[in-house]
mmCIF file of C-alpha atoms in Angstrom:
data_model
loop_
_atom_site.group_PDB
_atom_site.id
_atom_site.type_symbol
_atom_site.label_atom_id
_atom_site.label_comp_id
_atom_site.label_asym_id
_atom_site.label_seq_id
_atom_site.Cartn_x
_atom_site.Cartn_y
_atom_site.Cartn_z
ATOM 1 C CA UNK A 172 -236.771 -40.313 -93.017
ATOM 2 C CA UNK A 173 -238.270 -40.664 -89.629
ATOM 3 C CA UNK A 174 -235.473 -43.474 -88.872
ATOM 4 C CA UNK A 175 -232.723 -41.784 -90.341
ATOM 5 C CA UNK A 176 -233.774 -38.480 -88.096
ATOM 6 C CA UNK A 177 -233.607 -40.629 -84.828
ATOM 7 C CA UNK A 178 -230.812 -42.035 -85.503
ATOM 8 C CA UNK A 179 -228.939 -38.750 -86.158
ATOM 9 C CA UNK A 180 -230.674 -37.539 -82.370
ATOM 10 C CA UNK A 181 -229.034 -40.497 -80.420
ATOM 11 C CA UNK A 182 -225.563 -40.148 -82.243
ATOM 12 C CA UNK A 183 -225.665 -36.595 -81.400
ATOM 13 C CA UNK A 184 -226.700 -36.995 -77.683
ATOM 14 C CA UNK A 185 -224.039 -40.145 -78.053
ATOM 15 C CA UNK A 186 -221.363 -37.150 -78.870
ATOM 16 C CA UNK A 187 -222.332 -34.479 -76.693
ATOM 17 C CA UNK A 188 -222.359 -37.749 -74.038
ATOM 18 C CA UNK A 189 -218.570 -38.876 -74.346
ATOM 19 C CA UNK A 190 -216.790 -35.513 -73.129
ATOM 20 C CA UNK A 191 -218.573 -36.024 -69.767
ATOM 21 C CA UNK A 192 -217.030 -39.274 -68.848
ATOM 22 C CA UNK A 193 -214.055 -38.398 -69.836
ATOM 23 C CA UNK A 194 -214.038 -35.367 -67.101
ATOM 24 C CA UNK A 195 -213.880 -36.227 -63.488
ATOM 25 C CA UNK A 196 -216.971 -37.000 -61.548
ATOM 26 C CA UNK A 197 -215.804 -34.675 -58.465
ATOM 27 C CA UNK A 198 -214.155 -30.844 -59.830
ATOM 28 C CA UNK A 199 -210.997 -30.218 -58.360
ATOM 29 C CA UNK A 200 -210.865 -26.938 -56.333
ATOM 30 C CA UNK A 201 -208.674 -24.308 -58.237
ATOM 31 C CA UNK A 202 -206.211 -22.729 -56.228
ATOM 32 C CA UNK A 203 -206.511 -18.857 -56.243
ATOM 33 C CA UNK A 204 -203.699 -16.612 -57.379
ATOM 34 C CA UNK A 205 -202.329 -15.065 -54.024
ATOM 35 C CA UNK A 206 -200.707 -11.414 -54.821
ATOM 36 C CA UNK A 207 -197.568 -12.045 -53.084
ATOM 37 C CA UNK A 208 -194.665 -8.934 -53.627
ATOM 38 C CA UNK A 209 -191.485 -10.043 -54.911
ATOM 39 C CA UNK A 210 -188.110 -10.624 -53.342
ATOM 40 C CA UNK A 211 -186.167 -8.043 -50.961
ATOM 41 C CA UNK A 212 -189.206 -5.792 -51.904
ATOM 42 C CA UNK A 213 -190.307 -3.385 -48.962
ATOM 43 C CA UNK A 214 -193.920 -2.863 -48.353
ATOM 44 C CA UNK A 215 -195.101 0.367 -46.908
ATOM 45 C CA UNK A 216 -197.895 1.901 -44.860
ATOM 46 C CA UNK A 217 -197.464 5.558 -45.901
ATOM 47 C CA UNK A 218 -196.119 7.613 -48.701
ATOM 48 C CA UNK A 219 -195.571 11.331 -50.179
ATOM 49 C CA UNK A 220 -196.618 12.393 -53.476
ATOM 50 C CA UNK A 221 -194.713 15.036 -54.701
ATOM 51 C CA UNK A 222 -197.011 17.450 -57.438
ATOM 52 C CA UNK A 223 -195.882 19.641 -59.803
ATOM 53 C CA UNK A 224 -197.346 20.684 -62.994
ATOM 54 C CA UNK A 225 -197.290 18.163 -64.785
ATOM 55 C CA UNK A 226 -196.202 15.500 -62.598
ATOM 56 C CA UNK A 227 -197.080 13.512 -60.133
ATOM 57 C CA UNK A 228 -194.682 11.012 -58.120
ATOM 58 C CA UNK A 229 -195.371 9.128 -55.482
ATOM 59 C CA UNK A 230 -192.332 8.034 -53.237
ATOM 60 C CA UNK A 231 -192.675 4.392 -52.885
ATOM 61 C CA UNK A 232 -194.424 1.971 -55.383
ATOM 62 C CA UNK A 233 -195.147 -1.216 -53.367
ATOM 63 C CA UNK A 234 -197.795 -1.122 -49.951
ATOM 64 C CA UNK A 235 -199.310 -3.176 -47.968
ATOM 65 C CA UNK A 236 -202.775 -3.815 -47.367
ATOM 66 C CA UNK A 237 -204.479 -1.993 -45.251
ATOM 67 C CA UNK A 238 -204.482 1.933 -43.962
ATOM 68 C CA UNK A 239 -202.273 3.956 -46.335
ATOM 69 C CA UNK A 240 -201.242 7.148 -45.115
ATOM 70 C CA UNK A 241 -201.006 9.725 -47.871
ATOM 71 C CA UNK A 242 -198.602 13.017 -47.703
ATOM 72 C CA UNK A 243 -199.287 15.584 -50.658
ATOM 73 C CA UNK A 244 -196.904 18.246 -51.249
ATOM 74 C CA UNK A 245 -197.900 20.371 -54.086
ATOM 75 C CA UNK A 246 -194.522 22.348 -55.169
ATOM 76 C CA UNK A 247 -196.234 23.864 -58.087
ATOM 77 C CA UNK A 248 -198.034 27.409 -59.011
ATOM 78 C CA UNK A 249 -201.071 25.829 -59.758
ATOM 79 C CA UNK A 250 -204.169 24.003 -57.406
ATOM 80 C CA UNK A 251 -204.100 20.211 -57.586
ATOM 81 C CA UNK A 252 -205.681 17.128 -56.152
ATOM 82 C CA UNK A 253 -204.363 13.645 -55.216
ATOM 83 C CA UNK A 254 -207.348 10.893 -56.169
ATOM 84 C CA UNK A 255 -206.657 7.105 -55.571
ATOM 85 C CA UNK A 256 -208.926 4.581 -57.766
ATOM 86 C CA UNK A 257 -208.729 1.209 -58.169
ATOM 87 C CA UNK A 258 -208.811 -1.178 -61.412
ATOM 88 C CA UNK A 259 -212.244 -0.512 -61.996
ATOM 89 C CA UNK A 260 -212.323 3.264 -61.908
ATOM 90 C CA UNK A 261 -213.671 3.161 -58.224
ATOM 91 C CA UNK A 262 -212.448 6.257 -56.409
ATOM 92 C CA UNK A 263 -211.162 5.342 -52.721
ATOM 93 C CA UNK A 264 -209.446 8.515 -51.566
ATOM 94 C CA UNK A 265 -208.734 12.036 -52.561
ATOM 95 C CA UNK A 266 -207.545 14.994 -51.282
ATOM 96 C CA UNK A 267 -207.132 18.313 -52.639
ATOM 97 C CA UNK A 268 -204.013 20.478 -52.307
ATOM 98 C CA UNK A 269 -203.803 23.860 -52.527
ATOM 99 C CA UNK A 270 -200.934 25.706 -54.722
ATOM 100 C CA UNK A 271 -197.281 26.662 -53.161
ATOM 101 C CA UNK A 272 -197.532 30.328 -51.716
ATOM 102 C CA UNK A 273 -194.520 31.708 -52.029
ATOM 103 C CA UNK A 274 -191.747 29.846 -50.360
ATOM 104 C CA UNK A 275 -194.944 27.607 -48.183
ATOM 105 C CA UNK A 276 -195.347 24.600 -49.876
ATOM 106 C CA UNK A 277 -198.948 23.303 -50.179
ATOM 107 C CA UNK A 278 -199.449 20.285 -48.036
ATOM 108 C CA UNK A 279 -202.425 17.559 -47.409
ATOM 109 C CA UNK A 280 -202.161 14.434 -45.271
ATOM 110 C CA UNK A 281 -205.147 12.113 -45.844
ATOM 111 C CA UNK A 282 -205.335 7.881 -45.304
ATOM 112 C CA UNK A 283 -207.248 4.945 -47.693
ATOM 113 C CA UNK A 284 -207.735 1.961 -46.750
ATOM 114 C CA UNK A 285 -206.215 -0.682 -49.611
ATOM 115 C CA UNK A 286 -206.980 -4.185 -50.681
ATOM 116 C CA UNK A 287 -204.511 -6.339 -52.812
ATOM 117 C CA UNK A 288 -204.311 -5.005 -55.826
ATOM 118 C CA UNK A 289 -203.432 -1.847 -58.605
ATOM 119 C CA UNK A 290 -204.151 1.723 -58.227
ATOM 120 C CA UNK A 291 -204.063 4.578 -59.783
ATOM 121 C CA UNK A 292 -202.817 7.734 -58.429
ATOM 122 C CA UNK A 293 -203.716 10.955 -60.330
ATOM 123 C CA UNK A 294 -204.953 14.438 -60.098
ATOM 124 C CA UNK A 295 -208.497 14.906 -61.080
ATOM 125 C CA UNK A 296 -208.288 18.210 -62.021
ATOM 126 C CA UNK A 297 -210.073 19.233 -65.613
ATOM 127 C CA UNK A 298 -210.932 15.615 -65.821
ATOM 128 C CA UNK A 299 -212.513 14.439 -69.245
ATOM 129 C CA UNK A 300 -211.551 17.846 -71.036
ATOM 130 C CA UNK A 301 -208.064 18.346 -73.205
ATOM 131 C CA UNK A 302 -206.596 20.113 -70.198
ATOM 132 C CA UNK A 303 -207.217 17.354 -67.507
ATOM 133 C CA UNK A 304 -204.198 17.218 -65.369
ATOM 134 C CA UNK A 305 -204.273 13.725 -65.799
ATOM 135 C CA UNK A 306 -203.570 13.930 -69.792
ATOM 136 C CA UNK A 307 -201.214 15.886 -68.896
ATOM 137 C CA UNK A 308 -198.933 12.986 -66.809
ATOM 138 C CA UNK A 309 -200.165 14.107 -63.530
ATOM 139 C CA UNK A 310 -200.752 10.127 -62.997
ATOM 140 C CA UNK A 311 -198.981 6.952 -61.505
ATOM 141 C CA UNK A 312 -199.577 3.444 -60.560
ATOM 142 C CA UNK A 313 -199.082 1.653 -57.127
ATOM 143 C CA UNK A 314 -199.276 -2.134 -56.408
ATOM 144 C CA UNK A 315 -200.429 -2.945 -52.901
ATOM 145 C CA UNK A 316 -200.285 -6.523 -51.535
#
């Protein structure tokens, strides 16, 4: 038993052995994925969000990176906010905007600062209850490069 054992160890270590000289001795480096926009699209430095209940629509879609400037214009009866997160859930920018007072719309101009990547735009009024603006389509997504 003792010889059959050892003899099943070194075929193993034999098998676990031959994958590694197949393999290269020196990696190759992997070439990142650079987030480059497509074709004829324009990338901006500033947008406006236009709010409403319950929508939310931001004027442009594609930005560079870098110092977004932000213009809210709430044209709705109700009190809403602009937040800006990022893939993970990260907040990096809100603003809150008051209701339209009569014939005065309500008006915020704030500025994030964006890396390559997705966002999401929403308002975070309500937020994790039934009547969270959010759930209600007050949200949109923006691509910055």
């Amino acid at each position: 038993m003792r010889h059959h054992a050892a003899t099943v160890g070194v075929a193993g270590a034999a098998i676990l052995a031959a994958p590694a000289a197949v393999l290269p001795l020196v990696a190759e480096a992997r070439s990142h994925r650079t987030h480059r926009p497509p074709p004829n699209v324009t990338l901006w430095r500033s947008m406006a969000v236009n709010e409403s209940e319950w929508t939310l629509r931001p004027g442009h879609l594609n930005f560079a990176a870098g110092a977004v400037r932000i213009h809210v214009y709430n044209l709705g009866m109700d009190d809403h906010d602009v937040t800006v997160a990022d893939r993970a859930g990260r907040i990096v920018g809100a603003r809150g905007v008051v209701a339209k007072v009569g014939t005065k719309t309500g008006e915020a101009v704030f500025s994030v600062r964006l890396k390559p990547g997705r966002y999401k735009l929403y308002c975070s009024l309500f937020a994790n209850t039934p009547d969270s603006h959010e759930a209600r389509g007050m949200v949109a997504s923006i691509r910055v490069y």
